[in-house]
Amino acid sequence: MGTATRILQFALLAVGVSATLKSECNSLAASGRRSRLSDLLNPRPPSQYKTFCGPTPPELDTWHSERPCDDGLLFVAPGERIGGAADHQANVEGPAIFRTNGDLVWTQSGWGQTRDLKVQTAGNRSYMTFWHDENSRHDGGGSFVVLDQTYEMVRELRPIGDISSRPVELKLTDDGTAIMVMHSVTQIHTPFGGLQSGWIDDAIIQEVDLMSNELISEWRASDHFDATVSQAGIQNRGGTPETAFDFFHATGIDLDHNGNYVISSRNMCNAAALRRSDGKVLWVLGGSLNSFEDGSAGQATAMIASQGVQWHGDSTLLLLDGGHVAKVEGRPGRRSNARMIHLDTTTNTAAVVRIYSTPVAVASSRSQGSLQRLPSGHVFVGWGERDPSAAAYTEYSAQGETLCAARFPGAPSRVSARFRMTPRPPRVGGRVVSKYAWTGTPAAPPVVVVRPQESALYVSWNGDTQTTTWLLRSNNTERRDGSLGARRVVERTGFETRIPIPRDVGEVIEVIGVDDRGVVLVRSALIWSEGASGTWSTQQQRVQDLAVKDEGGGGVSPPLPPLPSWWKQSVLLGEHGRLVLPGLGLSVAVFVWRRWIGRRRWRMLRKGRSRDHQREMAPKGEKSVA
C-alpha cells in the first residue's frame, strides 16, 4: 500500500509540473508579456517547447543554390498590427532572431510594437538596436533601445524636445553619436494644396550624444523641401493634424564617405545628400528635384518609392525601390527592386551598376523593406510589407545571382483557421527581415525543465548563439561519493534540447553548455531530483555534505542550501524558479482523502461491532431492533 501511494503521489506531482508551466504561461499571457511571434508570421497551435511559454516560431519556406549564402542570423521585427481586436496591443510580439533554417535563437516579448531591428557597432562593440512603442496610436511615448550582447539594455534614446514622433531609423556612429530619424506632425505657414497654411507630417533628423542623449543638431525636411514638389497626391489633406500631409516620408539614412547625411524619401521619390554641419541639400537623385544626368536610360533616377539607402565606398549608393506608392499620382507602380548606383558628383552623372529584381513569388513592396550589403559582398533584401500574410527576403551574390530566398508561410484561410481553432490575425504592417553576424551570450541563466514521466529534461538558453553541446552531470547513486560526473553528452538541437536522464542519476543534476572548442559557457543552477527515471532515493543528505566537484578540473559548483525531505525541487523554470505547488497540493489532497476513507471505515467497523454487542445482550426469545 505504501509503494502504491508513493507512485500515486509522484504521478500527481508530475501532473503538477505540467500544471506549473501551463500556469506560468497563462500568467504571462494575462500580464500582456506572452510571446505570440508565430501568430504574426505564421499562426500555428501553441508552442511545444517545454522551456518557453510562447507559440511555436514560424517555419521557413527556403530555397538555396549550390553556392553558399552569407553566414549570419535573421533578425525579424514584427512591426505593427493593422486592425483586429482592440486589445491586441497586449499580445504584440517582441523582436526575434532566427537561424536561416528557421530555428528560434532569441525573442523577448513585452516591448510593445517594435521596428528598425538591426545590429550596429560603436566603439568596436556590437549592439542590437530597435524602436519600441507600447502606444498603438503611434503618437509618441516610445524610444530607441540599445542592447548589448548579453541582451541587457545599455542605452535608451528618446527624441529631444516636444516631439510626438513616429520612428524611422537609428544609426550609431563612430563619433560616439546617435542619429535618429522620425516623423512628427507640424503646422507650417506656407501655401500648399490650396491652403495658405496647414499641417504636414514632417521628417526630422536629430543627432544626439550617445552617452548623455544631449542634442547636437536637428534637421527638418520642411526647412529644405517644398511640400508642393512632393510626388504624393495631397487629396484634401493638411487641413487638420489628423489629416496631416505626408509630403516627404523619410525611409532611411546613412553617412557618405565625407560624413554627410544621405537620406531616402518615399513620397519625394528620391535620395538626397545633406551637409551634416548645417543641413544644406548637396544633391538629389530622382524625383522632380533630380540633379543628376541618368546614364542608364532612366534606370538610375526613376524611383517610384525609395524604401531604404546605404552608402558604400566613395561613390556607390544602394537603394531599395519599393515599386508601390498608392498616393503617387500618375504612377502605376512596378515590382520592387534593389539598385546599386554609381554617382559622380563632379560631373553629376548617375549610372546603374546592377539591379537586384524581386522574385516572381513576391509582390511589390508597400513599405518597410530592408537593404544590406553583407561583409561577403552579397546583397540582402527584405521585401517588407507586400501582402498581409507573409514576409520574405532574397540574398544575391555580388554579381546579382540569387543565392537563397525564403518566406514565412502566410496566414491560413478563415476556413482552415476555424477548423484549427486558430483565430485569423489582423493584418501586419512593416515586418522587416535583415541579416547580421551576431554573438549572443545571455546574462539570464538557461531554463531547465525536468520531466520525470519522460525520464528526461529539457534545456534552452534564450539568445545563446555559441552552445553546440549540452552536458548533463550528476552524482552517481552507486558510488555515493557526492562528486558530479558527466552522465550525458547531447548535441544541441535547435532552440530547445531534450536530454535523457540515466537510471543511476543521483540527487543533484547540473546542465552545462559547451561551445565547439569545448569551452564551458554556462552552468545551470543545481537541480534536486529523486530519480526521474523511476529510481527514487529515500536517503537524505545535507547539500553541504556533498563534495560537488568538477571532474574536468573546472572548479567547484556552488551548493544549494539544505532542503527538507518533503520539499524536493523537480522542476526549474529559469528566472521564474517556481516550486511545484499544484503537485504538492494534489499530494495533500490524496493524503486527506486517504485519512477520510480510513476514518469512515473505522466508524463503520465500530458501528458493526456495536450491533453485534446488542444482539449478544438481548434476552433469549427477543429480537434485536437495532
XYZ file of C-alpha atoms in Angstrom, residues 21-616:
596
model
C 4.431 25.532 -16.583
C 0.945 25.968 -18.013
C 0.006 28.234 -15.126
C 3.099 30.353 -15.687
C 2.335 30.681 -19.394
C -1.198 31.755 -18.551
C 0.169 34.248 -16.053
C 2.474 35.744 -18.667
C -0.384 35.956 -21.135
C -2.574 37.689 -18.592
C 0.130 40.241 -17.906
C 0.488 41.011 -21.611
C 4.016 39.620 -21.953
C 3.301 36.303 -23.630
C 5.145 35.977 -26.930
C 2.959 35.311 -29.946
C 5.586 35.631 -32.646
C 4.131 32.872 -34.782
C 0.657 34.397 -34.554
C 2.137 37.255 -36.522
C 4.282 35.452 -39.070
C 2.605 32.049 -39.282
C -0.362 31.311 -37.000
C 0.018 27.813 -35.560
C -1.004 25.864 -32.463
C 0.628 26.789 -29.126
C 4.320 26.166 -28.628
C 5.528 22.641 -27.963
C 8.564 23.958 -26.135
C 8.766 22.839 -22.529
C 11.043 25.721 -21.550
C 9.374 28.559 -23.456
C 5.910 29.972 -22.827
C 5.351 31.219 -26.357
C 3.878 29.724 -29.536
C 5.999 27.690 -31.905
C 8.131 30.004 -34.080
C 7.422 30.160 -37.813
C 8.824 27.726 -40.300
C 10.711 28.986 -43.331
C 9.991 28.042 -46.914
C 13.544 28.294 -48.215
C 15.410 27.826 -51.453
C 19.201 27.650 -51.718
C 21.502 27.463 -54.706
C 24.634 25.351 -54.744
C 26.650 28.390 -53.739
C 26.573 29.153 -50.017
C 24.845 32.182 -48.608
C 26.485 34.568 -46.180
C 26.842 33.396 -42.589
C 24.547 35.284 -40.304
C 21.326 35.273 -38.336
C 17.916 36.564 -39.365
C 16.548 39.479 -37.362
C 12.779 39.895 -37.550
C 10.924 42.956 -36.309
C 7.200 42.132 -36.472
C 6.183 45.786 -36.641
C 2.581 46.832 -36.119
C -0.775 45.144 -36.474
C -3.445 46.847 -38.502
C -6.994 46.047 -37.490
C -8.034 43.152 -35.310
C -9.197 43.172 -31.727
C -8.971 46.380 -29.779
C -6.891 44.757 -27.085
C -4.321 43.260 -29.459
C -1.655 45.611 -28.140
C -1.068 43.420 -25.086
C -0.175 40.477 -27.310
C 2.235 42.175 -29.709
C 5.437 40.230 -30.188
C 8.899 41.422 -29.437
C 11.912 41.380 -31.718
C 13.282 37.954 -32.615
C 16.378 36.256 -34.004
C 16.293 33.084 -36.120
C 18.808 30.858 -37.819
C 18.399 30.521 -41.559
C 16.890 27.043 -41.073
C 14.060 28.604 -39.042
C 15.287 27.703 -35.542
C 14.462 30.315 -32.945
C 17.516 31.857 -31.278
C 16.042 34.676 -29.197
C 12.842 36.543 -28.611
C 11.569 38.759 -25.844
C 8.020 39.993 -25.576
C 6.841 42.930 -23.522
C 8.385 45.631 -25.703
C 5.122 46.549 -27.391
C 5.441 47.133 -31.113
C 8.988 47.096 -32.430
C 10.605 48.412 -35.594
C 14.036 49.064 -37.091
C 15.703 45.977 -35.612
C 19.378 45.796 -36.547
C 22.927 45.154 -35.337
C 25.301 48.115 -35.164
C 28.834 48.721 -33.947
C 30.080 51.524 -31.738
C 33.460 51.613 -30.051
C 34.392 48.224 -31.573
C 31.417 46.597 -29.853
C 28.283 45.148 -31.379
C 24.847 46.223 -30.218
C 21.297 45.312 -31.141
C 19.046 48.323 -31.600
C 15.341 48.801 -32.251
C 12.454 51.148 -31.641
C 9.733 50.047 -29.256
C 6.380 51.698 -28.764
C 3.682 50.480 -26.404
C 1.231 53.058 -27.706
C -0.851 51.556 -30.508
C -1.723 55.029 -31.848
C 1.955 55.772 -32.631
C 1.681 59.317 -31.336
C 4.803 59.180 -29.204
C 5.854 57.554 -25.993
C 8.358 55.126 -27.447
C 12.125 55.092 -27.584
C 15.107 53.584 -29.345
C 16.657 50.786 -27.301
C 20.294 49.650 -27.381
C 21.009 46.116 -26.099
C 24.456 44.624 -25.636
C 25.414 41.045 -26.479
C 24.055 39.810 -23.147
C 20.635 41.266 -24.105
C 20.848 43.837 -21.328
C 19.700 47.381 -22.145
C 22.639 49.800 -22.060
C 21.008 52.885 -23.615
C 17.527 54.238 -24.200
C 17.303 57.171 -26.603
C 14.263 59.411 -26.924
C 13.521 62.310 -29.274
C 14.633 65.642 -27.858
C 12.065 68.374 -27.300
C 8.305 68.473 -27.647
C 8.060 65.948 -30.458
C 5.365 63.308 -30.729
C 7.206 61.154 -33.189
C 6.907 58.089 -35.368
C 10.252 56.332 -35.762
C 12.131 55.621 -38.956
C 15.690 54.646 -38.116
C 18.500 54.846 -35.566
C 22.133 54.924 -36.697
C 25.099 54.735 -34.329
C 28.283 56.476 -35.477
C 31.973 56.027 -34.742
C 31.951 59.557 -33.327
C 30.018 58.495 -30.239
C 26.742 59.913 -31.506
C 23.367 58.510 -32.480
C 21.321 59.721 -35.443
C 17.551 59.408 -35.049
C 15.152 59.794 -37.977
C 11.468 60.252 -37.191
C 8.238 61.908 -38.295
C 6.205 64.458 -36.396
C 3.013 66.341 -37.240
C 3.862 70.041 -37.653
C 1.965 73.148 -38.713
C 3.543 75.259 -41.458
C 2.520 78.691 -42.697
C 3.401 78.368 -46.364
C 0.830 77.668 -49.096
C 0.354 74.114 -50.377
C -2.532 72.191 -51.866
C -4.792 75.251 -51.983
C -4.187 76.025 -48.305
C -2.438 79.152 -47.056
C -1.192 77.177 -44.074
C -1.731 73.665 -42.893
C -0.447 70.527 -41.234
C 2.278 68.259 -42.544
C 3.895 65.051 -41.346
C 7.434 66.420 -41.200
C 10.606 64.328 -41.393
C 13.144 65.118 -38.659
C 16.783 64.151 -38.125
C 18.221 64.541 -34.639
C 21.837 63.741 -33.822
C 22.487 63.253 -30.109
C 25.395 62.344 -27.883
C 25.190 58.605 -27.247
C 26.331 58.905 -23.637
C 24.328 61.930 -22.482
C 21.459 61.989 -25.034
C 22.119 65.732 -25.474
C 21.017 67.244 -28.782
C 23.842 68.106 -31.190
C 21.869 69.083 -34.303
C 18.381 68.928 -35.792
C 17.203 68.927 -39.406
C 13.643 69.232 -40.694
C 12.567 68.373 -44.216
C 10.103 71.282 -44.289
C 13.005 73.751 -43.943
C 14.693 72.460 -47.113
C 11.997 70.857 -49.294
C 8.802 72.488 -50.526
C 5.673 70.443 -49.888
C 4.347 71.461 -53.317
C 7.008 69.376 -55.115
C 6.025 66.181 -53.333
C 5.191 63.284 -55.647
C 2.337 62.225 -53.359
C -1.185 63.393 -54.068
C -2.482 65.726 -51.382
C -6.116 64.558 -51.755
C -7.647 67.206 -49.472
C -5.131 66.565 -46.740
C -3.423 69.064 -44.461
C -6.398 70.902 -43.005
C -6.125 69.321 -39.531
C -3.455 67.495 -37.503
C -5.387 64.265 -38.073
C -5.168 64.724 -41.864
C -1.565 65.961 -41.968
C 0.020 65.798 -45.437
C 2.850 63.233 -45.530
C 4.794 65.137 -48.178
C 8.285 63.667 -47.568
C 8.159 60.337 -45.687
C 11.779 59.541 -44.846
C 12.622 55.836 -45.106
C 16.324 55.542 -44.255
C 19.604 57.297 -43.555
C 23.325 56.655 -43.903
C 26.597 58.593 -43.899
C 28.671 59.045 -47.048
C 32.474 58.951 -47.246
C 32.627 62.607 -46.172
C 30.406 62.053 -43.145
C 27.371 63.820 -44.625
C 23.827 62.519 -44.301
C 22.285 60.543 -47.163
C 18.521 60.254 -46.678
C 15.869 58.481 -48.754
C 12.317 59.748 -49.230
C 9.353 57.676 -50.328
C 6.979 60.493 -51.276
C 9.656 62.683 -52.877
C 10.777 59.554 -54.787
C 14.421 60.447 -54.258
C 17.577 60.197 -52.205
C 19.438 63.311 -51.097
C 22.773 64.232 -49.533
C 22.663 66.735 -46.663
C 25.641 68.571 -45.275
C 25.997 67.378 -41.730
C 27.075 70.716 -40.305
C 24.152 72.860 -41.482
C 21.690 70.529 -43.266
C 22.136 72.108 -46.703
C 20.988 69.898 -49.581
C 24.094 68.933 -51.599
C 22.472 66.815 -54.311
C 19.237 64.980 -55.097
C 18.909 61.706 -57.009
C 15.479 61.094 -58.549
C 12.139 62.839 -58.238
C 11.262 66.305 -59.515
C 14.399 67.836 -57.940
C 16.845 65.401 -59.558
C 20.294 66.906 -60.100
C 21.937 64.010 -62.000
C 22.123 63.072 -65.648
C 20.982 59.469 -65.992
C 23.469 57.316 -67.882
C 21.317 54.181 -67.693
C 18.269 55.068 -69.773
C 16.333 56.306 -66.767
C 17.069 53.338 -64.513
C 19.318 55.315 -62.157
C 16.912 58.148 -61.374
C 13.437 56.689 -61.950
C 12.345 55.759 -58.444
C 8.725 55.186 -57.566
C 9.210 54.725 -53.836
C 12.625 54.837 -52.250
C 12.439 52.478 -49.248
C 15.994 52.487 -47.944
C 19.515 53.667 -48.633
C 23.102 52.567 -47.989
C 26.334 54.277 -48.992
C 29.440 52.243 -49.863
C 32.950 53.430 -50.649
C 33.233 56.923 -52.092
C 30.697 56.768 -54.906
C 28.302 53.819 -54.607
C 24.702 54.100 -53.500
C 22.497 51.089 -52.766
C 18.775 51.865 -52.984
C 15.594 49.861 -52.479
C 12.726 50.925 -54.722
C 9.505 49.645 -53.215
C 7.724 49.969 -56.544
C 4.373 50.797 -54.975
C 3.037 54.112 -53.713
C -0.720 54.358 -53.615
C -0.648 58.148 -53.138
C 1.691 58.943 -56.048
C -0.362 60.417 -58.872
C 0.029 59.066 -62.392
C 2.398 56.238 -61.419
C 1.044 52.691 -61.783
C 3.802 51.084 -59.749
C 6.010 48.120 -60.542
C 7.726 45.221 -58.862
C 10.226 46.045 -56.155
C 13.936 46.019 -56.882
C 17.223 46.996 -55.304
C 19.713 49.001 -57.339
C 23.422 49.632 -56.996
C 24.157 53.046 -58.498
C 27.487 54.747 -59.211
C 27.392 58.508 -58.604
C 29.874 61.028 -59.954
C 29.185 64.198 -58.003
C 31.796 66.099 -60.029
C 30.076 65.593 -63.387
C 26.630 64.992 -61.837
C 26.107 61.688 -63.620
C 24.485 58.530 -62.297
C 24.680 55.023 -63.729
C 23.216 51.699 -62.616
C 25.842 49.121 -61.727
C 23.427 46.279 -61.023
C 19.711 45.670 -60.467
C 18.507 43.052 -57.981
C 14.997 42.140 -59.065
C 12.142 40.931 -56.926
C 11.478 37.172 -57.008
C 8.413 36.210 -59.024
C 6.655 34.988 -55.878
C 6.960 38.360 -54.146
C 4.624 41.216 -54.946
C 5.520 44.892 -54.896
C 6.538 46.272 -51.538
C 4.382 48.936 -49.970
C 6.723 49.805 -47.122
C 9.231 48.731 -44.523
C 11.743 46.908 -46.664
C 15.348 46.351 -45.637
C 18.522 46.554 -47.672
C 22.057 45.432 -46.804
C 25.394 44.834 -48.401
C 26.819 41.968 -46.357
C 30.508 41.574 -45.407
C 30.906 38.913 -48.111
C 29.760 41.368 -50.776
C 26.363 39.701 -51.086
C 23.263 41.878 -51.172
C 20.420 41.002 -48.790
C 16.955 42.422 -49.430
C 13.987 42.095 -47.097
C 10.987 42.890 -49.260
C 8.885 44.403 -46.490
C 5.116 44.655 -46.476
C 3.651 43.165 -49.627
C 0.578 41.177 -48.704
C -0.913 40.633 -45.243
C 0.205 37.051 -44.852
C 3.925 36.650 -45.431
C 7.387 38.132 -45.121
C 10.217 37.293 -47.483
C 13.841 38.026 -48.259
C 16.336 37.275 -51.000
C 20.122 37.096 -50.880
C 22.116 37.827 -54.028
C 25.751 37.379 -54.956
C 27.786 40.471 -55.773
C 27.103 39.688 -59.451
C 23.341 39.612 -58.914
C 22.798 35.841 -58.850
C 20.059 34.674 -56.498
C 21.697 32.524 -53.828
C 18.864 31.907 -51.402
C 15.353 33.072 -50.777
C 12.783 32.475 -48.086
C 9.380 33.454 -46.920
C 7.399 32.807 -43.821
C 4.244 30.878 -44.771
C 1.182 33.053 -44.925
C -1.752 33.110 -42.586
C -4.296 30.308 -43.064
C -7.620 30.970 -44.672
C -10.594 31.726 -42.496
C -11.930 28.211 -43.085
C -8.712 26.457 -42.095
C -8.305 28.791 -39.162
C -11.793 27.889 -37.998
C -11.137 24.164 -38.127
C -7.765 24.576 -36.416
C -9.315 26.756 -33.718
C -6.713 29.405 -34.573
C -8.101 32.936 -34.946
C -7.114 34.778 -38.097
C -4.757 37.577 -37.045
C -5.131 41.197 -38.063
C -3.069 42.399 -40.989
C 0.534 43.175 -40.232
C 2.280 46.290 -41.435
C 6.035 46.582 -41.573
C 7.586 43.174 -40.998
C 11.274 43.686 -41.604
C 13.785 40.864 -42.042
C 17.511 41.611 -42.006
C 20.691 39.593 -41.623
C 23.675 40.167 -39.360
C 26.582 38.387 -37.758
C 25.841 38.275 -34.038
C 27.276 36.579 -30.986
C 24.844 36.353 -28.096
C 25.789 35.327 -24.563
C 22.677 35.898 -22.422
C 23.004 37.308 -18.931
C 19.948 35.276 -17.911
C 20.608 31.619 -16.991
C 19.442 28.633 -19.029
C 15.917 27.378 -18.457
C 15.786 23.716 -17.401
C 12.586 21.720 -17.014
C 12.729 18.162 -15.641
C 10.040 15.798 -16.916
C 10.125 12.751 -14.582
C 7.405 10.984 -16.542
C 9.683 11.029 -19.608
C 12.926 10.305 -17.750
C 14.281 13.399 -19.457
C 14.907 17.076 -19.018
C 14.675 19.971 -21.461
C 17.068 22.898 -21.639
C 17.178 26.170 -23.567
C 19.192 29.354 -23.245
C 17.265 32.187 -24.864
C 19.609 34.175 -27.106
C 22.635 31.887 -26.986
C 24.431 31.552 -30.313
C 27.530 29.572 -29.290
C 26.472 26.438 -27.413
C 26.861 23.311 -29.532
C 26.693 20.640 -26.807
C 24.819 20.203 -23.541
C 26.459 18.177 -20.777
C 24.360 16.579 -18.037
C 26.259 15.966 -14.813
C 25.077 14.260 -11.658
C 26.340 12.491 -8.551
C 26.197 8.717 -9.049
C 23.793 6.754 -6.832
C 26.040 3.687 -6.843
C 29.251 5.430 -5.803
C 27.556 7.765 -3.309
C 30.743 9.814 -3.181
C 28.892 13.024 -3.977
C 31.064 14.058 -6.934
C 29.398 15.349 -10.080
C 30.419 13.486 -13.212
C 29.390 13.602 -16.842
C 26.292 11.459 -17.309
C 25.093 12.518 -20.764
C 26.612 14.498 -23.636
C 23.940 15.639 -26.099
C 24.316 17.723 -29.229
C 22.234 20.874 -29.175
C 19.100 20.619 -31.285
C 17.627 23.989 -32.149
C 16.207 26.312 -29.540
C 15.450 23.543 -27.051
C 17.275 20.265 -26.421
C 15.953 17.083 -24.800
C 18.420 15.198 -22.580
C 17.597 11.647 -21.374
C 18.300 11.122 -17.665
C 20.290 7.971 -16.738
C 18.712 5.447 -14.372
C 21.590 5.764 -11.914
C 21.214 9.527 -11.602
C 21.775 10.852 -8.104
C 20.072 13.598 -6.151
C 21.837 16.516 -7.842
C 21.705 17.408 -11.524
C 23.621 20.137 -13.327
C 23.452 21.117 -17.009
C 26.457 22.713 -18.698
C 26.616 24.455 -22.079
C 29.790 23.912 -24.109
C 30.900 25.511 -27.387
C 32.544 23.812 -30.364
C 36.005 24.256 -28.800
C 35.000 22.540 -25.584
C 34.875 25.773 -23.585
C 32.265 25.872 -20.820
C 29.904 28.784 -21.477
C 27.281 28.401 -18.772
C 26.165 26.209 -15.883
C 22.626 25.804 -14.715
C 21.745 26.007 -11.067
C 21.947 22.667 -9.239
C 18.683 20.771 -9.573
C 17.472 18.262 -6.967
C 15.863 15.145 -8.327
C 14.512 11.985 -6.719
C 15.469 9.843 -9.682
C 13.447 10.978 -12.668
C 13.867 7.570 -14.317
C 11.921 5.841 -11.546
C 14.756 5.119 -9.064
C 13.885 7.260 -6.072
C 16.352 7.853 -3.282
C 14.940 7.939 0.249
C 18.271 8.608 1.912
C 18.581 12.291 2.792
C 21.865 14.139 2.713
C 22.659 17.720 3.512
C 23.882 19.566 0.461
C 26.914 20.794 2.367
C 27.952 17.150 2.792
C 28.080 16.658 -0.974
C 31.538 17.208 -2.421
C 30.225 18.740 -5.629
C 33.485 18.667 -7.548
C 34.103 19.220 -11.238
C 35.798 16.076 -12.526
C 37.031 18.049 -15.508
C 39.008 20.392 -13.299
C 36.689 23.324 -13.866
C 36.262 24.322 -10.242
C 33.624 23.735 -7.622
C 29.931 24.258 -8.272
C 28.141 26.351 -5.642
C 25.985 24.245 -3.298
C 22.323 24.805 -2.630
C 21.044 25.314 0.936
C 19.656 22.175 2.614
C 16.109 21.247 1.678
C 13.581 19.363 3.829
C 12.935 15.792 2.711
C 9.379 16.625 1.641
C 10.362 19.657 -0.453
C 12.343 18.381 -3.427
C 12.666 20.553 -6.473
C 11.572 18.583 -9.542
C 11.470 21.491 -11.992
C 13.390 24.692 -12.508
C 11.625 27.270 -14.608
C 14.521 29.595 -15.302
C 14.332 33.052 -13.824
C 10.818 32.436 -12.501
C 12.072 29.487 -10.412
C 8.671 28.268 -9.250
C 8.183 25.283 -6.897
C 5.594 22.757 -7.851
C 2.723 23.936 -5.682
C -0.076 22.324 -7.702
C 1.576 18.904 -7.386
C 2.094 19.316 -3.674
C -1.487 20.464 -3.287
C -2.736 17.349 -5.026
C -0.482 15.218 -2.839
C -2.009 16.792 0.256
C -5.464 16.190 -1.194
C -4.650 12.497 -1.637
C -3.419 12.335 1.945
C -6.603 13.966 3.259
C -8.723 11.686 1.095
C -6.954 8.581 2.475
C -7.448 9.803 6.052
C -11.144 10.400 5.378
C -11.567 6.911 3.879
C -9.760 5.393 6.865
C -11.928 7.228 9.367
C -15.095 6.216 7.503
C -14.089 2.561 7.542
C -13.220 2.758 11.230
C -16.641 4.259 12.049
C -18.428 1.606 10.006
C -16.429 -1.085 11.777
C -17.322 0.421 15.159
C -20.962 0.563 14.210
C -20.912 -3.098 13.154
C -19.319 -4.160 16.436
C -21.967 -2.223 18.386
C -24.737 -4.110 16.617
C -23.116 -7.450 17.376
C -22.849 -6.484 21.041
C -26.536 -5.546 21.185
C -27.513 -8.906 19.717
C -25.443 -10.712 22.330
